[in-house]
Amino acid sequence: MSSVDASRTQDAMMAAARRYSTAMAAYMDSGDARQLEAAYEAARLALAANVTLSDFGLFHFSGLRERLQAPGGSGLCLDRAEDFFLEGMAVYDMALRGYVSGTAKLRKEVAERRRVEEELRDITFELARQRDELDAEVQKRTAEIQFRAEELECKNRQLIQTNQDQSNFTYALSHDLKTPINTIHCFLDVLLEDFEGELPPDAAGIIRDLTGTAQRMRQLVDDVLDYSRVVGHQFTPEAVNLQEMVQQILQDIDSLVVSAQAKIHVGELPVIMGSPFQIRVLLTNLLANALKYRKEGQAAEVSVGCGPAESSGRVRLFVADRGPGIPVEMQQRIFELFKRLHRYEQHPGSGIGLALCKRVAENHGTVITVESEAGQGSCFSADLKLQEKKSE
């Protein structure tokens, strides 16, 4: 405390002492009970001036001594002085009671705060423990996932290499088979052309059957070559105008369209993203099948169009016909290699076309599906990625 503050405190105490002595002397002289309020007020001001209880007692006894030493002091004055002092003490008593009450409340609050702090500390330790356990579990799971991802990536590379090797092997084998088949077919044609008149009828029929067999073998080899090219074909997606491509394919298979007396309905087709080679394979096989497998004695009717797909950014391309339909139990098997619904004599083919379509769909991140009812025709569809529109 500075000297200035100490001086101010001393002055306040002296002023409080004078006020108390003056008020007590007045009450002792008059005995007016209303003047006891002065004792209460003097004690309140002394308490406000930070006068301690012992100093307040000194104020009282100092004032009392002065009053008794003055002429006219008596025992009655002592009784009045005692009343006055007790009235002042009431102020300090109330202050002390409030202090005790406040101290008890403060202690209770401190104890509660310590309890809460201990709970928070326990909770913090528990959370830290759980966090460490979770971190350890996350690290373990991350390591497991990373290991699994690396394992899958390795297997995927092996699978890609296996597919590529299979495609290369199939292509080489088919290519090597094609030459002798063409040679056989050519020799059979020469035999029929040069010696048909000299051959017995049965021998000529056998040669014609062999020619047909060679032709089927050549078609099978061509289809296998197409399949191997699709399997091993790695591509970067590019824009494919379906409208133009369908028109080109219909021109290429015009003889089949004419022989089937077909009615072709082509809707508005968009530009998609994919492999032009593979999309052409897909559409060519679907259109050829729709024209080939028609109800006996009736003209073929085929529809090509697009509709909304389940995923955004894609469109559902479909090829539908009004043919005899596909039995339910065969609707999945027809996409397997060499699976056929009819004998070759009924409908020529190798049984590879729809397997090619399935592979093309898979290469484009989708699947090919069929909906068919007996006597109502079939509808093949696949969801393909639309070309993104450039913002202007």
Short mmCIF file of N, CA and C in Angstrom, two decimals, residues 82-225:
data_model
loop_
_atom_site.label_atom_id
_atom_site.label_comp_id
_atom_site.label_asym_id
_atom_site.label_seq_id
_atom_site.Cartn_x
_atom_site.Cartn_y
_atom_site.Cartn_z
N GLU A 82 -24.05 0.91 26.34
CA GLU A 82 -24.07 -0.50 26.00
C GLU A 82 -25.10 -0.78 24.91
N ASP A 83 -26.30 -0.16 25.02
CA ASP A 83 -27.32 -0.32 23.98
C ASP A 83 -26.81 0.18 22.63
N PHE A 84 -26.16 1.34 22.68
CA PHE A 84 -25.64 1.96 21.45
C PHE A 84 -24.60 1.04 20.79
N PHE A 85 -23.73 0.47 21.63
CA PHE A 85 -22.68 -0.39 21.12
C PHE A 85 -23.26 -1.67 20.50
N LEU A 86 -24.27 -2.25 21.21
CA LEU A 86 -24.89 -3.45 20.68
C LEU A 86 -25.58 -3.20 19.33
N GLU A 87 -26.17 -1.98 19.22
CA GLU A 87 -26.82 -1.64 17.94
C GLU A 87 -25.78 -1.58 16.83
N GLY A 88 -24.62 -1.00 17.14
CA GLY A 88 -23.56 -0.95 16.13
C GLY A 88 -23.00 -2.33 15.82
N MET A 89 -22.90 -3.15 16.88
CA MET A 89 -22.37 -4.50 16.68
C MET A 89 -23.27 -5.35 15.78
N ALA A 90 -24.57 -4.97 15.78
CA ALA A 90 -25.49 -5.72 14.92
C ALA A 90 -25.06 -5.66 13.46
N VAL A 91 -24.51 -4.51 13.07
CA VAL A 91 -24.04 -4.36 11.69
C VAL A 91 -22.91 -5.34 11.41
N TYR A 92 -21.96 -5.40 12.33
CA TYR A 92 -20.83 -6.32 12.14
C TYR A 92 -21.27 -7.77 12.23
N ASP A 93 -22.25 -8.02 13.10
CA ASP A 93 -22.75 -9.40 13.22
C ASP A 93 -23.36 -9.88 11.90
N MET A 94 -24.16 -8.98 11.31
CA MET A 94 -24.76 -9.35 10.02
C MET A 94 -23.69 -9.55 8.95
N ALA A 95 -22.66 -8.70 8.99
CA ALA A 95 -21.58 -8.82 8.00
C ALA A 95 -20.85 -10.14 8.19
N LEU A 96 -20.60 -10.49 9.48
CA LEU A 96 -19.90 -11.74 9.76
C LEU A 96 -20.73 -12.95 9.34
N ARG A 97 -22.05 -12.87 9.60
CA ARG A 97 -22.91 -13.97 9.18
C ARG A 97 -22.89 -14.14 7.65
N GLY A 98 -22.95 -13.00 6.97
CA GLY A 98 -22.89 -13.07 5.50
C GLY A 98 -21.57 -13.63 5.01
N TYR A 99 -20.50 -13.27 5.70
CA TYR A 99 -19.18 -13.78 5.31
C TYR A 99 -19.10 -15.29 5.49
N VAL A 100 -19.62 -15.75 6.66
CA VAL A 100 -19.60 -17.19 6.92
C VAL A 100 -20.43 -17.94 5.89
N SER A 101 -21.63 -17.37 5.61
CA SER A 101 -22.50 -18.01 4.62
C SER A 101 -21.84 -18.01 3.25
N GLY A 102 -21.26 -16.85 2.90
CA GLY A 102 -20.59 -16.75 1.60
C GLY A 102 -19.40 -17.69 1.51
N THR A 103 -18.67 -17.81 2.65
CA THR A 103 -17.51 -18.70 2.65
C THR A 103 -17.94 -20.15 2.46
N ALA A 104 -19.03 -20.54 3.14
CA ALA A 104 -19.53 -21.91 3.00
C ALA A 104 -19.98 -22.18 1.56
N LYS A 105 -20.67 -21.20 0.99
CA LYS A 105 -21.13 -21.36 -0.39
C LYS A 105 -19.95 -21.45 -1.34
N LEU A 106 -18.93 -20.59 -1.06
CA LEU A 106 -17.75 -20.59 -1.91
C LEU A 106 -17.03 -21.93 -1.83
N ARG A 107 -16.93 -22.46 -0.59
CA ARG A 107 -16.28 -23.76 -0.43
C ARG A 107 -17.04 -24.85 -1.18
N LYS A 108 -18.36 -24.77 -1.10
CA LYS A 108 -19.18 -25.76 -1.81
C LYS A 108 -18.96 -25.64 -3.32
N GLU A 109 -18.91 -24.40 -3.82
CA GLU A 109 -18.69 -24.19 -5.25
C GLU A 109 -17.32 -24.68 -5.67
N VAL A 110 -16.30 -24.42 -4.80
CA VAL A 110 -14.94 -24.88 -5.11
C VAL A 110 -14.89 -26.40 -5.16
N ALA A 111 -15.58 -27.06 -4.18
CA ALA A 111 -15.61 -28.52 -4.16
C ALA A 111 -16.31 -29.07 -5.41
N GLU A 112 -17.41 -28.42 -5.80
CA GLU A 112 -18.13 -28.86 -6.99
C GLU A 112 -17.28 -28.67 -8.24
N ARG A 113 -16.58 -27.53 -8.27
CA ARG A 113 -15.72 -27.28 -9.43
C ARG A 113 -14.61 -28.33 -9.52
N ARG A 114 -14.02 -28.67 -8.35
CA ARG A 114 -12.98 -29.70 -8.35
C ARG A 114 -13.53 -31.05 -8.81
N ARG A 115 -14.77 -31.36 -8.37
CA ARG A 115 -15.38 -32.61 -8.80
C ARG A 115 -15.58 -32.64 -10.31
N VAL A 116 -16.09 -31.50 -10.83
CA VAL A 116 -16.31 -31.42 -12.28
C VAL A 116 -14.99 -31.52 -13.03
N GLU A 117 -13.95 -30.84 -12.48
CA GLU A 117 -12.64 -30.90 -13.13
C GLU A 117 -12.09 -32.33 -13.15
N GLU A 118 -12.30 -33.05 -12.05
CA GLU A 118 -11.84 -34.43 -11.99
C GLU A 118 -12.60 -35.31 -13.00
N GLU A 119 -13.92 -35.07 -13.10
CA GLU A 119 -14.71 -35.82 -14.08
C GLU A 119 -14.24 -35.51 -15.50
N LEU A 120 -14.02 -34.21 -15.75
CA LEU A 120 -13.54 -33.82 -17.07
C LEU A 120 -12.18 -34.43 -17.37
N ARG A 121 -11.32 -34.46 -16.35
CA ARG A 121 -10.01 -35.06 -16.54
C ARG A 121 -10.13 -36.55 -16.83
N ASP A 122 -11.03 -37.23 -16.08
CA ASP A 122 -11.25 -38.66 -16.33
C ASP A 122 -11.80 -38.89 -17.73
N ILE A 123 -12.77 -38.04 -18.10
CA ILE A 123 -13.36 -38.17 -19.44
C ILE A 123 -12.31 -37.91 -20.51
N THR A 124 -11.46 -36.90 -20.27
CA THR A 124 -10.41 -36.58 -21.23
C THR A 124 -9.45 -37.75 -21.41
N PHE A 125 -9.07 -38.37 -20.27
CA PHE A 125 -8.18 -39.53 -20.34
C PHE A 125 -8.85 -40.67 -21.10
N GLU A 126 -10.17 -40.89 -20.83
CA GLU A 126 -10.88 -41.97 -21.51
C GLU A 126 -11.00 -41.70 -23.01
N LEU A 127 -11.29 -40.44 -23.35
CA LEU A 127 -11.37 -40.09 -24.76
C LEU A 127 -10.02 -40.25 -25.45
N ALA A 128 -8.96 -39.86 -24.74
CA ALA A 128 -7.62 -40.01 -25.30
C ALA A 128 -7.30 -41.49 -25.53
N ARG A 129 -7.70 -42.33 -24.54
CA ARG A 129 -7.47 -43.77 -24.69
C ARG A 129 -8.25 -44.33 -25.88
N GLN A 130 -9.53 -43.93 -25.96
CA GLN A 130 -10.35 -44.41 -27.08
C GLN A 130 -9.82 -43.90 -28.41
N ARG A 131 -9.34 -42.64 -28.41
CA ARG A 131 -8.78 -42.09 -29.64
C ARG A 131 -7.54 -42.88 -30.07
N ASP A 132 -6.68 -43.21 -29.09
CA ASP A 132 -5.48 -43.98 -29.42
C ASP A 132 -5.86 -45.36 -29.97
N GLU A 133 -6.87 -45.99 -29.32
CA GLU A 133 -7.32 -47.29 -29.81
C GLU A 133 -7.90 -47.17 -31.21
N LEU A 134 -8.69 -46.10 -31.44
CA LEU A 134 -9.28 -45.90 -32.76
C LEU A 134 -8.21 -45.64 -33.80
N ASP A 135 -7.22 -44.81 -33.44
CA ASP A 135 -6.12 -44.54 -34.37
C ASP A 135 -5.40 -45.83 -34.73
N ALA A 136 -5.16 -46.66 -33.71
CA ALA A 136 -4.48 -47.93 -33.96
C ALA A 136 -5.32 -48.83 -34.87
N GLU A 137 -6.64 -48.86 -34.61
CA GLU A 137 -7.53 -49.67 -35.44
C GLU A 137 -7.59 -49.14 -36.86
N VAL A 138 -7.66 -47.80 -37.00
CA VAL A 138 -7.70 -47.20 -38.34
C VAL A 138 -6.41 -47.51 -39.10
N GLN A 139 -5.28 -47.39 -38.41
CA GLN A 139 -4.01 -47.71 -39.06
C GLN A 139 -3.96 -49.17 -39.49
N LYS A 140 -4.48 -50.04 -38.62
CA LYS A 140 -4.50 -51.46 -38.95
C LYS A 140 -5.38 -51.72 -40.16
N ARG A 141 -6.60 -51.13 -40.13
CA ARG A 141 -7.52 -51.33 -41.24
C ARG A 141 -6.99 -50.71 -42.53
N THR A 142 -6.34 -49.54 -42.39
CA THR A 142 -5.76 -48.89 -43.57
C THR A 142 -4.69 -49.77 -44.19
N ALA A 143 -3.85 -50.35 -43.32
CA ALA A 143 -2.80 -51.23 -43.82
C ALA A 143 -3.41 -52.45 -44.51
N GLU A 144 -4.48 -53.00 -43.90
CA GLU A 144 -5.14 -54.16 -44.51
C GLU A 144 -5.76 -53.80 -45.86
N ILE A 145 -6.41 -52.63 -45.90
CA ILE A 145 -7.05 -52.20 -47.16
C ILE A 145 -5.99 -51.94 -48.22
N GLN A 146 -4.89 -51.30 -47.81
CA GLN A 146 -3.82 -51.03 -48.76
C GLN A 146 -3.23 -52.33 -49.30
N PHE A 147 -3.04 -53.29 -48.37
CA PHE A 147 -2.51 -54.59 -48.80
C PHE A 147 -3.48 -55.27 -49.76
N ARG A 148 -4.78 -55.20 -49.41
CA ARG A 148 -5.79 -55.82 -50.27
C ARG A 148 -5.86 -55.13 -51.62
N ALA A 149 -5.75 -53.78 -51.60
CA ALA A 149 -5.79 -53.04 -52.87
C ALA A 149 -4.59 -53.41 -53.74
N GLU A 150 -3.41 -53.53 -53.13
CA GLU A 150 -2.23 -53.91 -53.90
C GLU A 150 -2.38 -55.33 -54.45
N GLU A 151 -2.98 -56.20 -53.61
CA GLU A 151 -3.20 -57.58 -54.06
C GLU A 151 -4.17 -57.62 -55.23
N LEU A 152 -5.28 -56.83 -55.11
CA LEU A 152 -6.25 -56.79 -56.20
C LEU A 152 -5.65 -56.17 -57.46
N GLU A 153 -4.84 -55.13 -57.26
CA GLU A 153 -4.20 -54.50 -58.42
C GLU A 153 -3.29 -55.49 -59.14
N CYS A 154 -2.55 -56.28 -58.33
CA CYS A 154 -1.67 -57.29 -58.92
C CYS A 154 -2.49 -58.33 -59.69
N LYS A 155 -3.58 -58.79 -59.07
CA LYS A 155 -4.43 -59.78 -59.74
C LYS A 155 -5.08 -59.19 -60.99
N ASN A 156 -5.43 -57.90 -60.90
CA ASN A 156 -6.04 -57.25 -62.07
C ASN A 156 -5.04 -57.17 -63.22
N ARG A 157 -3.79 -56.84 -62.89
CA ARG A 157 -2.76 -56.80 -63.94
C ARG A 157 -2.56 -58.19 -64.54
N GLN A 158 -2.58 -59.21 -63.67
CA GLN A 158 -2.44 -60.57 -64.16
C GLN A 158 -3.61 -60.96 -65.05
N LEU A 159 -4.83 -60.53 -64.63
CA LEU A 159 -6.02 -60.84 -65.42
C LEU A 159 -5.98 -60.15 -66.78
N ILE A 160 -5.57 -58.87 -66.76
CA ILE A 160 -5.46 -58.14 -68.03
C ILE A 160 -4.45 -58.81 -68.95
N GLN A 161 -3.33 -59.21 -68.35
CA GLN A 161 -2.30 -59.88 -69.15
C GLN A 161 -2.80 -61.22 -69.68
N THR A 162 -3.55 -61.94 -68.80
CA THR A 162 -4.10 -63.23 -69.23
C THR A 162 -5.09 -63.04 -70.38
N ASN A 163 -5.97 -62.03 -70.25
CA ASN A 163 -6.92 -61.74 -71.33
C ASN A 163 -6.21 -61.36 -72.61
N GLN A 164 -5.16 -60.57 -72.46
CA GLN A 164 -4.41 -60.16 -73.64
C GLN A 164 -3.72 -61.35 -74.29
N ASP A 165 -3.15 -62.20 -73.43
CA ASP A 165 -2.49 -63.40 -73.97
C ASP A 165 -3.51 -64.31 -74.65
N GLN A 166 -4.68 -64.44 -74.02
CA GLN A 166 -5.72 -65.27 -74.60
C GLN A 166 -6.19 -64.69 -75.94
N SER A 167 -6.33 -63.36 -75.95
CA SER A 167 -6.76 -62.71 -77.19
C SER A 167 -5.73 -62.90 -78.29
N ASN A 168 -4.46 -62.74 -77.92
CA ASN A 168 -3.39 -62.91 -78.92
C ASN A 168 -3.35 -64.34 -79.43
N PHE A 169 -3.50 -65.28 -78.48
CA PHE A 169 -3.48 -66.70 -78.88
C PHE A 169 -4.65 -67.02 -79.80
N THR A 170 -5.85 -66.54 -79.40
CA THR A 170 -7.04 -66.81 -80.20
C THR A 170 -6.90 -66.19 -81.59
N TYR A 171 -6.39 -64.98 -81.63
CA TYR A 171 -6.23 -64.31 -82.93
C TYR A 171 -5.23 -65.06 -83.81
N ALA A 172 -4.10 -65.45 -83.21
CA ALA A 172 -3.08 -66.16 -83.99
C ALA A 172 -3.62 -67.49 -84.50
N LEU A 173 -4.31 -68.22 -83.58
CA LEU A 173 -4.85 -69.52 -83.97
C LEU A 173 -5.90 -69.38 -85.07
N SER A 174 -6.80 -68.41 -84.89
CA SER A 174 -7.86 -68.21 -85.89
C SER A 174 -7.28 -67.77 -87.22
N HIS A 175 -6.29 -66.91 -87.15
CA HIS A 175 -5.66 -66.43 -88.38
C HIS A 175 -4.97 -67.58 -89.10
N ASP A 176 -4.31 -68.45 -88.34
CA ASP A 176 -3.62 -69.59 -88.95
C ASP A 176 -4.63 -70.59 -89.51
N LEU A 177 -5.79 -70.72 -88.87
CA LEU A 177 -6.80 -71.65 -89.36
C LEU A 177 -7.47 -71.14 -90.63
N LYS A 178 -7.52 -69.83 -90.76
CA LYS A 178 -8.27 -69.25 -91.88
C LYS A 178 -7.65 -69.63 -93.22
N THR A 179 -6.33 -69.67 -93.28
CA THR A 179 -5.65 -69.96 -94.55
C THR A 179 -5.96 -71.36 -95.07
N PRO A 180 -5.80 -72.40 -94.25
CA PRO A 180 -6.15 -73.74 -94.80
C PRO A 180 -7.63 -73.90 -95.09
N ILE A 181 -8.49 -73.26 -94.33
CA ILE A 181 -9.93 -73.36 -94.62
C ILE A 181 -10.23 -72.71 -95.96
N ASN A 182 -9.63 -71.55 -96.22
CA ASN A 182 -9.84 -70.90 -97.51
C ASN A 182 -9.30 -71.77 -98.65
N THR A 183 -8.18 -72.43 -98.38
CA THR A 183 -7.61 -73.31 -99.41
C THR A 183 -8.54 -74.48 -99.70
N ILE A 184 -9.06 -75.10 -98.65
CA ILE A 184 -10.00 -76.21 -98.82
C ILE A 184 -11.22 -75.76 -99.60
N HIS A 185 -11.76 -74.59 -99.20
CA HIS A 185 -12.95 -74.07 -99.88
C HIS A 185 -12.66 -73.80 -101.35
N CYS A 186 -11.49 -73.30 -101.63
CA CYS A 186 -11.11 -72.99 -103.01
C CYS A 186 -10.97 -74.28 -103.83
N PHE A 187 -10.33 -75.31 -103.25
CA PHE A 187 -10.17 -76.58 -103.97
C PHE A 187 -11.51 -77.24 -104.23
N LEU A 188 -12.42 -77.16 -103.28
CA LEU A 188 -13.74 -77.75 -103.47
C LEU A 188 -14.49 -77.03 -104.59
N ASP A 189 -14.37 -75.70 -104.64
CA ASP A 189 -14.99 -74.96 -105.73
C ASP A 189 -14.41 -75.37 -107.09
N VAL A 190 -13.09 -75.58 -107.11
CA VAL A 190 -12.43 -75.99 -108.36
C VAL A 190 -12.92 -77.37 -108.80
N LEU A 191 -13.04 -78.29 -107.83
CA LEU A 191 -13.54 -79.63 -108.17
C LEU A 191 -14.93 -79.56 -108.78
N LEU A 192 -15.81 -78.78 -108.17
CA LEU A 192 -17.17 -78.68 -108.70
C LEU A 192 -17.18 -78.00 -110.06
N GLU A 193 -16.36 -76.99 -110.23
CA GLU A 193 -16.36 -76.23 -111.48
C GLU A 193 -15.74 -77.05 -112.63
N ASP A 194 -14.66 -77.79 -112.34
CA ASP A 194 -13.94 -78.47 -113.42
C ASP A 194 -14.43 -79.90 -113.66
N PHE A 195 -14.95 -80.56 -112.63
CA PHE A 195 -15.26 -81.97 -112.78
C PHE A 195 -16.71 -82.33 -112.42
N GLU A 196 -17.58 -81.30 -112.31
CA GLU A 196 -18.94 -81.60 -111.88
C GLU A 196 -19.62 -82.57 -112.83
N GLY A 197 -19.37 -82.40 -114.17
CA GLY A 197 -20.01 -83.28 -115.13
C GLY A 197 -19.50 -84.70 -115.08
N GLU A 198 -18.31 -84.93 -114.57
CA GLU A 198 -17.71 -86.25 -114.54
C GLU A 198 -17.96 -86.97 -113.22
N LEU A 199 -18.39 -86.24 -112.20
CA LEU A 199 -18.57 -86.83 -110.89
C LEU A 199 -19.93 -87.48 -110.75
N PRO A 200 -19.98 -88.60 -110.03
CA PRO A 200 -21.29 -89.20 -109.74
C PRO A 200 -22.14 -88.21 -108.92
N PRO A 201 -23.46 -88.29 -109.00
CA PRO A 201 -24.32 -87.36 -108.25
C PRO A 201 -24.05 -87.36 -106.76
N ASP A 202 -23.79 -88.53 -106.19
CA ASP A 202 -23.54 -88.58 -104.75
C ASP A 202 -22.25 -87.84 -104.40
N ALA A 203 -21.22 -88.01 -105.22
CA ALA A 203 -19.94 -87.34 -104.97
C ALA A 203 -20.09 -85.83 -105.09
N ALA A 204 -20.85 -85.38 -106.08
CA ALA A 204 -21.06 -83.93 -106.22
C ALA A 204 -21.82 -83.38 -105.02
N GLY A 205 -22.78 -84.13 -104.50
CA GLY A 205 -23.53 -83.69 -103.31
C GLY A 205 -22.63 -83.60 -102.10
N ILE A 206 -21.73 -84.61 -101.99
CA ILE A 206 -20.80 -84.58 -100.85
C ILE A 206 -19.89 -83.35 -100.92
N ILE A 207 -19.42 -83.05 -102.14
CA ILE A 207 -18.53 -81.88 -102.29
C ILE A 207 -19.29 -80.60 -101.95
N ARG A 208 -20.56 -80.53 -102.36
CA ARG A 208 -21.34 -79.33 -102.01
C ARG A 208 -21.51 -79.23 -100.49
N ASP A 209 -21.76 -80.36 -99.84
CA ASP A 209 -21.88 -80.33 -98.37
C ASP A 209 -20.57 -79.89 -97.73
N LEU A 210 -19.46 -80.39 -98.28
CA LEU A 210 -18.15 -80.00 -97.75
C LEU A 210 -17.91 -78.50 -97.97
N THR A 211 -18.37 -78.00 -99.11
CA THR A 211 -18.22 -76.57 -99.38
C THR A 211 -18.99 -75.75 -98.36
N GLY A 212 -20.22 -76.21 -98.05
CA GLY A 212 -21.00 -75.51 -97.03
C GLY A 212 -20.33 -75.56 -95.67
N THR A 213 -19.76 -76.74 -95.33
CA THR A 213 -19.06 -76.88 -94.05
C THR A 213 -17.86 -75.94 -93.99
N ALA A 214 -17.12 -75.88 -95.08
CA ALA A 214 -15.96 -75.00 -95.12
C ALA A 214 -16.39 -73.54 -94.98
N GLN A 215 -17.51 -73.22 -95.59
CA GLN A 215 -18.01 -71.85 -95.48
C GLN A 215 -18.37 -71.54 -94.03
N ARG A 216 -19.03 -72.50 -93.35
CA ARG A 216 -19.37 -72.28 -91.95
C ARG A 216 -18.11 -72.16 -91.09
N MET A 217 -17.12 -72.97 -91.37
CA MET A 217 -15.86 -72.87 -90.63
C MET A 217 -15.19 -71.52 -90.85
N ARG A 218 -15.24 -71.04 -92.10
CA ARG A 218 -14.64 -69.73 -92.38
C ARG A 218 -15.38 -68.63 -91.63
N GLN A 219 -16.72 -68.74 -91.57
CA GLN A 219 -17.51 -67.74 -90.83
C GLN A 219 -17.19 -67.81 -89.33
N LEU A 220 -17.05 -69.05 -88.84
CA LEU A 220 -16.72 -69.22 -87.42
C LEU A 220 -15.37 -68.62 -87.10
N VAL A 221 -14.39 -68.84 -87.95
CA VAL A 221 -13.06 -68.27 -87.74
C VAL A 221 -13.13 -66.74 -87.76
N ASP A 222 -13.90 -66.19 -88.71
CA ASP A 222 -14.04 -64.72 -88.76
C ASP A 222 -14.67 -64.19 -87.48
N ASP A 223 -15.70 -64.91 -86.97
CA ASP A 223 -16.34 -64.46 -85.73
C ASP A 223 -15.39 -64.56 -84.54
N VAL A 224 -14.60 -65.63 -84.49
CA VAL A 224 -13.62 -65.76 -83.42
C VAL A 224 -12.58 -64.65 -83.49
N LEU A 225 -12.17 -64.31 -84.69
CA LEU A 225 -11.23 -63.19 -84.85
C LEU A 225 -11.84 -61.89 -84.34
#
